[in-house]
Coordinates of C-alpha atoms and ligand atoms in Angstrom, one line a residue:
M186 CA -11.8 -38.8 -9.1
S187 CA -13.1 -40.8 -12.0
N188 CA -15.4 -39.4 -14.8
Q189 CA -17.6 -41.2 -15.7
T190 CA -20.4 -40.8 -17.6
A191 CA -23.5 -42.1 -17.2
P192 CA -25.9 -42.9 -20.2
D193 CA -28.8 -40.6 -20.6
K194 CA -31.4 -43.5 -19.2
P195 CA -31.3 -46.7 -17.5
D196 CA -30.7 -49.1 -20.7
T197 CA -34.2 -50.7 -19.3
P198 CA -35.0 -53.3 -22.4
E199 CA -39.0 -52.8 -23.3
R200 CA -41.0 -53.6 -20.6
T201 CA -44.1 -56.5 -20.6
D202 CA -46.8 -57.2 -18.6
F203 CA -50.0 -59.0 -18.2
I204 CA -52.5 -56.2 -18.7
R205 CA -49.8 -55.0 -21.5
D206 CA -50.5 -58.9 -22.8
I207 CA -54.3 -57.9 -22.6
V208 CA -54.1 -55.2 -24.1
A209 CA -51.6 -56.1 -27.4
A210 CA -53.6 -58.7 -27.9
D211 CA -56.9 -57.3 -27.7
V212 CA -55.5 -54.5 -30.5
E213 CA -54.3 -57.3 -32.5
A214 CA -57.6 -58.7 -32.9
G215 CA -58.5 -55.3 -33.7
R216 CA -61.2 -55.6 -31.0
Y217 CA -60.8 -51.5 -29.9
D218 CA -60.6 -48.5 -32.8
T219 CA -58.3 -46.3 -29.9
I220 CA -57.1 -47.7 -26.1
V221 CA -58.3 -45.8 -23.4
T222 CA -57.9 -45.5 -20.1
R223 CA -57.6 -43.8 -16.5
F224 CA -56.9 -42.9 -13.9
P225 CA -59.9 -42.5 -11.2
P226 CA -59.0 -40.9 -8.0
E227 CA -61.6 -40.1 -5.2
P228 CA -60.6 -36.6 -4.3
N229 CA -61.0 -37.3 -0.8
G230 CA -57.1 -36.8 0.4
H231 CA -53.4 -36.6 -1.5
L232 CA -51.9 -38.8 -3.7
H233 CA -49.4 -41.8 -3.1
L234 CA -46.7 -43.9 -4.4
G235 CA -49.3 -46.7 -4.9
H236 CA -51.7 -43.8 -7.1
A237 CA -48.0 -42.9 -8.9
K238 CA -47.4 -46.6 -10.5
S239 CA -51.2 -46.8 -10.8
I240 CA -51.5 -43.7 -13.0
W241 CA -47.8 -44.3 -14.3
L242 CA -49.6 -48.0 -15.9
N243 CA -52.7 -46.2 -17.0
Y244 CA -51.3 -43.9 -19.1
G245 CA -48.1 -45.7 -20.2
I246 CA -50.2 -48.2 -21.7
S247 CA -52.5 -45.3 -22.8
Q248 CA -49.7 -43.7 -24.8
E249 CA -47.6 -47.3 -26.3
F250 CA -50.4 -48.0 -28.1
G251 CA -51.7 -44.7 -29.1
G252 CA -54.7 -44.3 -27.0
V253 CA -55.8 -42.0 -25.0
F254 CA -55.4 -41.9 -21.0
H255 CA -58.5 -39.5 -19.2
L256 CA -58.2 -38.4 -15.5
R257 CA -61.6 -38.4 -13.8
F258 CA -62.1 -38.1 -10.3
D259 CA -64.7 -40.4 -9.1
D260 CA -66.0 -37.7 -6.7
T261 CA -69.4 -39.8 -5.6
N262 CA -68.6 -39.5 -1.3
P263 CA -69.2 -35.1 -0.7
T264 CA -69.1 -36.4 3.1
K265 CA -65.0 -36.4 3.2
E266 CA -63.8 -34.9 -0.9
E267 CA -62.3 -31.4 -0.9
Q268 CA -61.4 -28.6 -3.8
E269 CA -58.0 -28.5 -2.0
Y270 CA -58.1 -32.6 -2.9
I271 CA -58.9 -32.3 -6.7
D272 CA -56.2 -29.1 -7.2
A273 CA -53.1 -31.5 -5.8
I274 CA -53.8 -34.7 -7.0
E275 CA -53.8 -32.2 -10.5
A276 CA -50.7 -31.0 -9.0
D277 CA -49.1 -34.7 -8.3
V278 CA -50.0 -35.9 -12.1
R279 CA -48.5 -33.3 -13.5
W280 CA -45.4 -33.7 -11.9
L281 CA -45.0 -37.4 -12.5
G282 CA -45.0 -36.2 -16.1
V283 CA -48.5 -37.0 -17.9
D284 CA -50.6 -34.5 -20.1
W285 CA -54.2 -35.6 -19.7
G286 CA -54.6 -33.1 -22.1
E287 CA -59.0 -32.3 -22.5
H288 CA -59.4 -35.3 -21.1
L289 CA -60.2 -34.2 -17.0
Y290 CA -63.4 -35.6 -16.2
Y291 CA -65.7 -35.8 -12.6
A292 CA -68.2 -38.7 -11.8
S293 CA -70.8 -35.6 -10.1
D294 CA -70.7 -35.2 -14.0
Y295 CA -72.5 -37.8 -14.7
F296 CA -74.8 -37.8 -11.8
E297 CA -77.9 -37.0 -13.8
R298 CA -77.1 -40.2 -16.4
L299 CA -76.2 -42.1 -13.5
Y300 CA -80.5 -41.4 -11.4
E301 CA -81.8 -42.2 -15.0
W302 CA -80.1 -45.5 -14.9
A303 CA -80.7 -46.2 -11.6
V304 CA -84.6 -45.4 -12.7
H305 CA -84.2 -47.8 -15.9
L306 CA -82.9 -50.1 -13.1
I307 CA -86.2 -50.0 -10.7
E308 CA -88.5 -50.1 -13.7
A309 CA -87.0 -53.4 -14.7
G310 CA -88.0 -54.9 -11.8
K311 CA -83.9 -55.1 -10.9
A312 CA -83.5 -52.4 -8.5
Y313 CA -85.8 -51.5 -4.6
V314 CA -85.9 -48.8 -2.5
D315 CA -84.6 -50.4 1.2
D316 CA -85.7 -48.8 4.0
L317 CA -83.9 -50.9 6.9
S318 CA -81.2 -49.0 9.0
G319 CA -77.9 -49.7 7.9
D320 CA -77.1 -52.0 10.5
E321 CA -80.3 -54.3 9.4
I322 CA -79.2 -53.8 6.1
R323 CA -75.5 -55.8 7.6
Q324 CA -77.1 -58.0 9.6
H325 CA -79.3 -59.1 6.6
R326 CA -76.2 -59.9 4.9
G327 CA -75.1 -62.5 5.7
T328 CA -71.3 -64.3 6.2
L329 CA -69.0 -65.8 3.4
T330 CA -70.3 -68.9 5.5
E331 CA -74.2 -68.4 6.2
P332 CA -76.2 -66.7 2.8
G333 CA -78.2 -63.8 3.1
K334 CA -81.7 -62.8 4.2
D335 CA -84.6 -60.8 2.0
S336 CA -85.6 -57.6 3.1
P337 CA -88.9 -57.0 4.2
H338 CA -89.3 -54.4 1.4
R339 CA -87.5 -56.6 -1.6
D340 CA -90.9 -57.3 -3.4
R341 CA -92.3 -53.8 -3.6
S342 CA -93.8 -52.6 -6.8
V343 CA -92.1 -51.2 -9.0
E344 CA -94.7 -48.1 -8.6
E345 CA -93.9 -47.9 -5.2
N346 CA -89.7 -47.9 -5.7
L347 CA -90.1 -45.3 -8.6
D348 CA -91.9 -43.1 -5.6
L349 CA -90.3 -43.6 -2.9
F350 CA -86.4 -43.2 -4.9
R351 CA -88.1 -39.8 -6.9
R352 CA -89.3 -38.4 -2.7
M353 CA -85.4 -39.7 -2.0
R354 CA -83.9 -37.4 -4.6
A355 CA -86.4 -34.3 -3.4
G356 CA -85.2 -34.7 0.0
E357 CA -87.8 -35.7 2.0
F358 CA -85.8 -38.2 3.7
P359 CA -82.8 -37.6 6.3
D360 CA -79.5 -39.1 6.5
G361 CA -80.0 -42.8 7.2
G362 CA -83.4 -42.7 5.6
P363 CA -83.8 -45.5 2.6
V364 CA -81.5 -46.3 0.2
L365 CA -81.8 -47.8 -3.2
R366 CA -80.7 -51.4 -3.7
A367 CA -79.0 -53.9 -6.9
K368 CA -82.1 -56.8 -6.3
I369 CA -79.1 -59.4 -7.1
D370 CA -79.1 -62.5 -4.9
M371 CA -78.7 -61.9 -1.9
A372 CA -76.9 -66.0 -1.6
S373 CA -74.8 -65.0 -4.1
P374 CA -71.3 -66.8 -2.4
N375 CA -70.0 -63.5 -3.3
I376 CA -71.2 -61.3 -0.8
N377 CA -70.7 -58.7 -3.2
M378 CA -74.0 -59.3 -4.8
R379 CA -75.7 -59.6 -1.7
D380 CA -78.4 -56.9 -3.2
P381 CA -75.8 -54.2 -3.3
I382 CA -76.7 -50.8 -2.3
L383 CA -76.5 -48.4 -4.5
Y384 CA -78.1 -44.6 -3.5
R385 CA -77.5 -43.4 -0.5
I386 CA -79.4 -40.3 1.2
V387 CA -76.2 -38.1 2.6
H388 CA -77.6 -34.0 2.6
A389 CA -74.6 -32.5 2.4
S390 CA -72.6 -29.7 -0.6
H391 CA -71.2 -31.9 -3.1
P392 CA -67.7 -29.3 -4.5
R393 CA -68.8 -29.5 -7.6
T394 CA -72.7 -30.0 -7.7
G395 CA -73.0 -27.7 -4.4
D396 CA -76.3 -28.6 -2.7
A397 CA -78.2 -30.1 -6.5
W398 CA -78.2 -33.4 -4.9
C399 CA -79.2 -35.2 -1.9
I400 CA -78.8 -38.7 -2.8
Y401 CA -75.5 -39.4 -3.8
P402 CA -74.7 -43.3 -6.1
T403 CA -72.2 -45.2 -4.0
Y404 CA -68.4 -45.7 -5.7
D405 CA -69.4 -49.3 -6.9
F406 CA -72.9 -48.3 -9.0
A407 CA -70.9 -44.6 -10.0
H408 CA -67.3 -46.7 -11.0
G409 CA -68.0 -48.9 -14.1
Q410 CA -70.8 -46.7 -15.2
S411 CA -68.5 -43.8 -15.9
D412 CA -66.0 -45.8 -17.5
A413 CA -68.6 -46.8 -19.9
I414 CA -69.8 -43.5 -20.4
E415 CA -66.3 -42.3 -21.4
G416 CA -65.3 -45.8 -23.3
I417 CA -62.5 -46.8 -21.6
T418 CA -61.6 -50.4 -22.7
H419 CA -59.4 -51.7 -20.0
S420 CA -60.4 -50.6 -16.7
I421 CA -57.1 -51.1 -14.7
C422 CA -57.5 -51.2 -10.7
T423 CA -56.0 -53.2 -7.7
L424 CA -56.9 -56.3 -6.5
E425 CA -58.8 -55.7 -3.9
F426 CA -61.5 -54.7 -6.9
E427 CA -61.6 -58.4 -8.4
N428 CA -64.8 -59.5 -6.6
H429 CA -66.9 -56.9 -7.3
R430 CA -66.0 -57.5 -11.0
P431 CA -68.9 -59.7 -11.9
L432 CA -71.0 -56.4 -9.9
Y433 CA -69.7 -54.2 -12.1
D434 CA -70.5 -56.3 -14.9
W435 CA -73.9 -56.9 -14.1
L436 CA -74.8 -53.4 -13.7
I437 CA -72.8 -52.6 -17.4
G438 CA -75.1 -55.9 -18.7
N439 CA -78.4 -54.4 -17.5
L440 CA -78.7 -51.0 -18.3
P441 CA -78.3 -49.0 -21.7
V442 CA -74.3 -48.4 -21.3
P443 CA -72.9 -46.3 -24.5
S444 CA -69.8 -49.3 -24.2
V445 CA -68.2 -52.1 -22.6
P446 CA -65.2 -51.8 -20.2
H447 CA -63.2 -54.4 -18.7
Q448 CA -61.2 -55.1 -15.6
Y449 CA -57.7 -55.8 -15.1
E450 CA -56.8 -56.3 -11.4
F451 CA -53.1 -56.2 -11.0
A452 CA -51.2 -56.0 -7.0
R453 CA -50.9 -53.0 -5.0
L454 CA -47.8 -51.6 -4.6
N455 CA -45.6 -51.5 -0.8
F456 CA -42.9 -50.5 0.4
T457 CA -41.2 -51.7 3.6
Y458 CA -41.2 -49.0 6.4
T459 CA -44.5 -47.5 4.9
V460 CA -47.7 -47.3 5.1
L461 CA -49.9 -46.2 1.8
S462 CA -53.4 -45.7 2.7
K463 CA -55.3 -42.7 2.7
R464 CA -56.7 -43.3 5.3
F465 CA -53.8 -43.3 7.3
L466 CA -51.5 -40.5 6.3
K467 CA -55.0 -38.1 7.0
R468 CA -54.7 -39.2 10.1
L469 CA -50.4 -38.7 10.5
V470 CA -51.9 -35.5 8.7
D471 CA -55.0 -34.5 11.5
E472 CA -53.3 -35.9 14.4
G473 CA -49.9 -33.6 13.5
R474 CA -48.0 -36.5 13.7
V475 CA -45.9 -35.0 10.5
R476 CA -45.4 -31.4 9.2
G477 CA -49.2 -32.0 6.6
W478 CA -49.2 -34.4 3.4
D479 CA -45.9 -32.3 2.4
D480 CA -43.5 -33.6 4.9
P481 CA -41.1 -34.9 3.8
R482 CA -41.2 -38.5 5.0
M483 CA -44.9 -39.2 3.8
P484 CA -44.3 -41.5 1.4
T485 CA -47.8 -38.9 -1.0
I486 CA -46.8 -37.4 -4.5
A487 CA -46.2 -33.8 -2.3
G488 CA -44.5 -35.9 -0.1
V489 CA -41.5 -37.0 -2.2
R490 CA -41.9 -33.7 -4.1
R491 CA -40.5 -31.8 -1.0
R492 CA -38.2 -34.3 -0.3
G493 CA -36.4 -33.9 -4.0
Y494 CA -36.4 -37.3 -5.3
P495 CA -37.0 -36.7 -9.0
A496 CA -40.2 -37.5 -10.7
E497 CA -38.3 -39.7 -13.0
G498 CA -36.9 -41.3 -10.3
V499 CA -40.6 -42.5 -9.1
R500 CA -41.4 -43.5 -12.5
D501 CA -37.9 -45.8 -13.0
L502 CA -39.1 -47.3 -9.6
V503 CA -42.4 -47.9 -10.3
T504 CA -41.5 -49.3 -14.3
E505 CA -38.9 -51.8 -12.5
V506 CA -41.3 -53.0 -10.1
G507 CA -43.5 -54.2 -12.6
V508 CA -47.5 -55.4 -12.7
S509 CA -48.0 -58.8 -11.2
K510 CA -50.5 -59.8 -9.6
R511 CA -49.2 -61.0 -6.6
D512 CA -48.7 -58.4 -3.7
S513 CA -45.3 -57.6 -2.9
T514 CA -43.1 -55.5 -0.9
V515 CA -40.5 -53.2 -2.8
E516 CA -38.0 -52.1 -0.2
L517 CA -37.7 -49.2 0.2
G518 CA -33.7 -49.2 -0.6
Q519 CA -34.8 -49.7 -4.5
L520 CA -36.6 -46.3 -4.5
E521 CA -33.9 -44.7 -2.5
H522 CA -31.2 -46.4 -5.5
A523 CA -34.1 -45.5 -8.2
V524 CA -33.9 -41.5 -7.0
R525 CA -29.7 -41.6 -6.4
A526 CA -29.2 -42.3 -10.0
V527 CA -31.6 -39.8 -11.4
L528 CA -29.8 -37.3 -8.6
N529 CA -26.3 -38.5 -9.2
R530 CA -26.7 -37.9 -13.2
V531 CA -28.2 -33.9 -12.5
A532 CA -27.6 -32.7 -9.4
P533 CA -25.0 -30.1 -9.4
R534 CA -22.1 -30.5 -6.0
R535 CA -21.7 -28.1 -3.5
M536 CA -20.2 -28.0 -0.6
A537 CA -21.7 -28.0 3.1
V538 CA -21.0 -28.0 6.4
L539 CA -23.5 -30.0 9.3
N540 CA -21.1 -30.0 12.2
P541 CA -19.2 -27.7 11.8
L542 CA -15.6 -27.1 13.4
K543 CA -13.7 -24.0 12.8
V544 CA -10.4 -24.2 10.7
V545 CA -7.9 -21.3 11.0
I546 CA -5.0 -21.4 8.8
T547 CA -2.4 -19.1 10.6
N548 CA -0.3 -19.1 7.6
Y549 CA -3.1 -17.8 5.6
P550 CA -3.0 -13.4 5.3
E551 CA -6.2 -11.9 7.0
G552 CA -8.5 -10.1 4.0
T553 CA -7.3 -12.3 1.7
V554 CA -10.0 -14.0 -0.1
D555 CA -8.8 -17.1 -3.2
E556 CA -11.7 -17.7 -5.6
I557 CA -11.7 -21.3 -6.3
D558 CA -12.8 -23.0 -9.1
A559 CA -15.2 -26.4 -8.8
I560 CA -16.9 -28.8 -11.4
N561 CA -20.4 -28.6 -10.8
N562 CA -21.0 -32.0 -12.0
P563 CA -18.6 -34.2 -13.1
E564 CA -21.0 -36.9 -14.1
D565 CA -22.3 -33.7 -16.6
E566 CA -19.7 -31.8 -18.4
S567 CA -21.6 -29.1 -19.2
A568 CA -23.1 -28.3 -16.0
G569 CA -19.3 -25.6 -15.7
T570 CA -18.0 -25.1 -12.8
R571 CA -17.9 -22.0 -10.4
K572 CA -16.0 -20.1 -8.2
V573 CA -15.9 -21.3 -4.5
P574 CA -14.3 -18.6 -1.6
F575 CA -12.0 -19.0 0.0
S576 CA -10.3 -17.6 3.3
R577 CA -7.7 -17.6 6.6
E578 CA -11.1 -19.3 8.5
L579 CA -12.7 -22.3 7.0
W580 CA -15.4 -24.6 8.5
I581 CA -14.2 -28.3 8.6
E582 CA -17.4 -31.2 9.0
H583 CA -16.2 -31.8 12.8
D584 CA -16.8 -35.7 12.3
D585 CA -13.2 -35.6 9.6
F586 CA -11.3 -34.6 12.8
M587 CA -9.6 -37.3 15.4
E588 CA -8.0 -36.6 17.8
D589 CA -6.2 -40.1 18.8
P590 CA -7.0 -41.3 15.0
P591 CA -8.5 -45.7 14.9
R592 CA -5.6 -46.9 12.8
K593 CA -8.1 -47.2 9.9
F594 CA -9.1 -43.1 10.2
F595 CA -7.1 -41.6 7.5
R596 CA -8.7 -37.9 7.6
L597 CA -7.4 -34.7 9.5
A598 CA -5.8 -35.3 13.1
P599 CA -2.9 -33.5 14.6
G600 CA -0.1 -33.6 12.7
R601 CA -1.9 -35.0 9.7
E602 CA -1.9 -33.8 6.4
V603 CA -4.9 -33.7 4.3
R604 CA -6.8 -32.3 0.9
L605 CA -9.1 -29.3 1.1
R606 CA -11.6 -30.3 -2.0
Y607 CA -10.1 -28.0 -5.4
A608 CA -8.3 -25.9 -3.0
Y609 CA -5.2 -26.6 -1.1
F610 CA -3.0 -29.3 1.3
I611 CA -3.5 -28.0 5.1
T612 CA -1.7 -29.6 8.1
C613 CA -2.7 -29.5 11.7
D614 CA -0.8 -27.8 14.2
E615 CA -2.6 -27.7 17.0
V616 CA -5.9 -28.9 19.6
I617 CA -8.2 -25.8 21.0
K618 CA -10.0 -26.8 23.2
D619 CA -12.3 -25.7 26.4
A620 CA -13.1 -25.7 29.4
A621 CA -14.8 -29.1 28.7
G622 CA -12.2 -30.9 26.6
E623 CA -14.2 -30.8 24.0
V624 CA -12.5 -29.7 20.6
V625 CA -13.7 -26.4 19.3
E626 CA -10.9 -25.0 16.6
L627 CA -7.8 -26.5 14.6
R628 CA -4.8 -24.7 14.2
C629 CA -3.6 -25.3 10.7
S630 CA -1.1 -24.1 8.0
Y631 CA -1.8 -24.9 4.2
D632 CA 0.6 -25.2 1.8
P633 CA 0.6 -22.6 -1.2
E634 CA 2.2 -24.6 -3.7
T635 CA -1.2 -27.0 -4.0
R636 CA -3.7 -24.7 -5.0
G637 CA -6.1 -26.3 -6.8
G638 CA -5.6 -30.0 -5.5
D639 CA -2.1 -31.4 -6.3
A640 CA 0.8 -31.0 -4.8
P641 CA 4.0 -30.1 -7.4
D642 CA 6.6 -33.2 -5.4
G643 CA 3.6 -35.8 -6.3
R644 CA 2.8 -35.9 -2.5
R645 CA -0.7 -37.1 -2.2
P646 CA -3.0 -37.9 1.2
K647 CA -5.4 -40.1 2.0
A648 CA -8.5 -37.9 2.6
T649 CA -10.4 -34.6 0.7
L650 CA -12.4 -33.0 2.4
H651 CA -15.5 -30.6 2.5
W652 CA -14.9 -27.1 4.1
V653 CA -16.9 -24.2 3.4
S654 CA -15.3 -20.7 4.2
A655 CA -16.1 -18.6 7.5
Q656 CA -16.3 -15.8 6.2
H657 CA -18.7 -16.5 3.2
A658 CA -20.7 -19.2 4.9
V659 CA -24.8 -19.0 5.0
C660 CA -25.9 -21.0 8.3
A661 CA -28.7 -22.6 7.1
E662 CA -30.8 -25.2 9.3
V663 CA -31.0 -29.0 7.8
R664 CA -33.3 -31.2 8.5
L665 CA -32.3 -35.1 8.2
Y666 CA -34.6 -37.8 7.1
G667 CA -35.4 -41.6 8.3
P668 CA -38.0 -43.9 7.6
L669 CA -41.0 -42.5 9.5
F670 CA -41.2 -46.8 11.1
V671 CA -38.9 -48.3 13.2
R672 CA -40.1 -51.5 11.6
P673 CA -40.5 -52.5 7.7
D674 CA -44.1 -54.1 8.8
P675 CA -45.6 -50.9 10.4
G676 CA -48.7 -52.2 12.1
A677 CA -48.3 -56.4 12.2
D678 CA -48.3 -56.3 15.7
G679 CA -50.5 -53.7 16.4
D680 CA -50.9 -50.1 16.3
L681 CA -49.5 -48.4 13.3
L682 CA -48.5 -45.5 15.4
D683 CA -46.4 -47.5 18.0
D684 CA -44.4 -48.3 15.6
L685 CA -43.6 -44.9 14.6
D686 CA -40.4 -43.3 14.8
P687 CA -40.3 -40.6 17.2
E688 CA -36.7 -39.2 15.7
S689 CA -37.1 -39.9 11.4
E690 CA -36.6 -36.3 11.3
K691 CA -33.5 -35.1 12.9
I692 CA -33.1 -31.1 12.6
L693 CA -29.8 -29.4 12.2
T694 CA -29.5 -25.4 13.0
E695 CA -25.9 -24.9 12.6
C696 CA -25.2 -25.4 9.3
Y697 CA -23.1 -23.9 7.1
L698 CA -23.2 -23.5 3.6
E699 CA -21.0 -22.0 0.2
P700 CA -22.6 -19.0 -1.6
A701 CA -23.7 -21.1 -4.6
A702 CA -25.9 -23.9 -2.3
A703 CA -27.2 -20.6 -0.7
E704 CA -29.2 -19.9 -3.7
T705 CA -30.9 -22.8 -5.1
P706 CA -33.9 -22.2 -5.8
V707 CA -36.6 -24.0 -3.4
G708 CA -37.8 -27.4 -4.6
E709 CA -34.7 -28.2 -6.5
T710 CA -31.8 -30.6 -5.4
I711 CA -28.3 -30.8 -4.5
Q712 CA -25.6 -32.6 -3.7
F713 CA -23.9 -32.0 -0.5
E714 CA -20.5 -32.9 -1.4
R715 CA -19.6 -36.8 0.7
L716 CA -22.9 -35.8 2.4
G717 CA -26.3 -36.7 0.3
Y718 CA -28.9 -34.8 -1.7
F719 CA -30.2 -32.0 0.1
C720 CA -33.4 -30.5 -1.1
A721 CA -34.0 -26.6 -0.6
D722 CA -37.4 -26.8 1.1
P723 CA -40.2 -24.0 1.7
D724 CA -39.3 -23.1 4.6
S725 CA -36.9 -21.4 3.6
E726 CA -36.8 -17.3 3.6
P727 CA -34.2 -14.8 2.8
G728 CA -30.6 -15.7 4.4
R729 CA -32.1 -18.3 6.4
P730 CA -32.4 -21.1 3.3
V731 CA -34.0 -24.8 5.3
F732 CA -32.3 -28.1 3.2
D733 CA -34.2 -31.5 3.6
R734 CA -32.4 -34.3 2.9
T735 CA -33.2 -36.2 -0.1
V736 CA -30.8 -39.2 0.6
T737 CA -27.6 -40.9 1.4
L738 CA -24.8 -41.0 -1.1
K739 CA -24.7 -44.8 -0.6
D740 CA -27.4 -47.3 0.5
T741 CA -27.5 -47.2 4.3
W742 CA -30.2 -49.5 4.2
A743 CA -27.9 -53.4 3.9
K744 CA -25.9 -51.8 7.0
L745 CA -28.6 -50.2 9.3
Q746 CA -29.9 -54.3 8.4
R747 CA -26.9 -55.3 9.0
Q748 CA -26.9 -53.5 12.2
G749 CA -30.0 -54.6 13.5
K750 CA -31.0 -51.3 13.8
H751 CA -33.6 -51.7 11.5
K752 CA -35.0 -55.3 11.6
Ligands
LIG31 P1 -56.1 -46.0 -0.4 O1 -56.3 -47.7 -0.3 O2 -54.9 -45.0 -0.3 O3 -57.1 -44.8 -0.3 P2 -57.4 -45.7 -2.5 O4 -57.6 -46.7 -3.7 O5 -59.1 -45.6 -2.1 O6 -56.3 -45.4 -1.7 P3 -58.3 -44.3 -5.4 O7 -58.2 -42.5 -4.4 O8 -59.8 -44.8 -5.0 O9 -57.4 -44.4 -4.0 O10 -57.2 -44.8 -6.1 C1 -57.2 -44.5 -7.4 C2 -55.8 -45.6 -7.9 O11 -55.8 -45.8 -7.6 C3 -57.2 -46.5 -7.6 O12 -57.4 -47.4 -9.6 C4 -56.5 -47.6 -7.2 O13 -56.5 -48.8 -7.5 C5 -55.1 -47.2 -7.3 N1 -54.5 -47.8 -6.2 C6 -54.1 -47.1 -4.8 N2 -53.6 -46.9 -3.9 C7 -53.1 -48.4 -5.1 C8 -51.5 -49.0 -5.1 N3 -50.8 -48.8 -3.4 N4 -50.7 -49.7 -5.9 C9 -51.6 -49.2 -7.4 N5 -52.1 -48.3 -7.1 C10 -53.5 -48.1 -6.5
LIG32 MG1 -59.9 -46.9 -2.1

């Protein structure tokens, strides 16, 4: 067994990217006293791994440049937003290792100011109330090749607009009634500039402002202004907002804002076999296709946490992937690699048998229990050792035995000797079968001279097996997870749901754990020796642990791909 210790941190050079270069140049030129960044989630679902990238980028920049990081909820759509999501998002961001200190904000705290600024635009002749229906507005908008058409209400007087807008706020109109639009240019080649909607009527209770408002600003109207209010210097977002930038700049340019944020766009994070879209993930939850937002197969922060991914692994991955202007898709295997690298350093080793086969050691005295020393983590000497009970009846892995082994199978077989990890050498003397001819038990003998795993005569078995003492074993449920989708590009040929893998969760109900493994606190990840990393699931009950497989020990991706199982 090699005993190299991994370095404390992956040895990555200082990374930079085009956004950090821009910030560095701004700092160099003395353009700002303090760099201020933010992560602005809409609380309409749980965060996913794409958000982790955005969070770590924004937070990282604030830290590296001695700046400030804000967490701001862009809570402008009361029909989709819930307090539950706000709480979950805070927990997720904190779990990633981010500390926003006192800088927690809500766009809804700015509703009064945004309203005043809408009035300011009306007074300047730069916004108007439109009575056209949603459909009519869409029809008037034109297309990429055709200019839009002016609304018949576009040239209302300032007084009339002010009066109507006040009445919108006062609740005189039903949902779907008049909207407030910016008066920009219906012929603009950028459709976002064709008199976008700034306010709409929504009679719905807001998680924070309750029933104080029945008009709500659109995301486009709230977003840039919220950044300006908070003094955000670099408004970093994903590429789909690139052609909204002229609108944001127009609004900022036409309002008496206290500061001028600049927007920079980067490419979204995507993974193979994965869909990162709150809306789609919500559908999986609502339709009961997964166990919930925190299902271990979900690419949500809550999901990967329940699955046992360490936050450090997620951070390492998003750092490794870097920041670019070009969309790309990261191999899911790269995420697993980052997770495995961290767990290899920190996860305690335990023994567990997932597919049990009984072994009776016929020459071992009945009623005797031997406490065997086992190393907790060969990568971390400070993790120490533990005692593992050994007795006459054991469980081993069914796959570790073959009655008629092919040439390259070195594990247990009739007449063959193997080493039991940390314990003794055993030899298989007899195979017991049931009426159907299935192997149900092995009768073996042990060599008392080999305690600890070495023979005085120096002989070395070709295989070392893990095992669990039957008398001491704790029966557990173990859930094996594969990717949610059968193809790397889900939805490419049709409905995403058709590409869900019905076998992405496999439940084993009769697994045996050594006592120390059964004591793992919920949420902690350990290594089951030779099998992979597993995390104690919140479904665990006293005496009945449940474990989720976090990740296998080796990269199974390359292999699966070779076999054509995951094309
Ligand atoms: P989704 O498209 O999954 O619904 P969203 O972009 O609508 O996500 P928001 O709450 O608006 O969700 O996102 C907050 C921030 O996270 C935004 O600045 C957005 O650009 C960023 N973000 C969202 N998805 C990704 C991703 N896949 N990669 C990187 N950043 C992302
Ligand atoms: Mg969005």
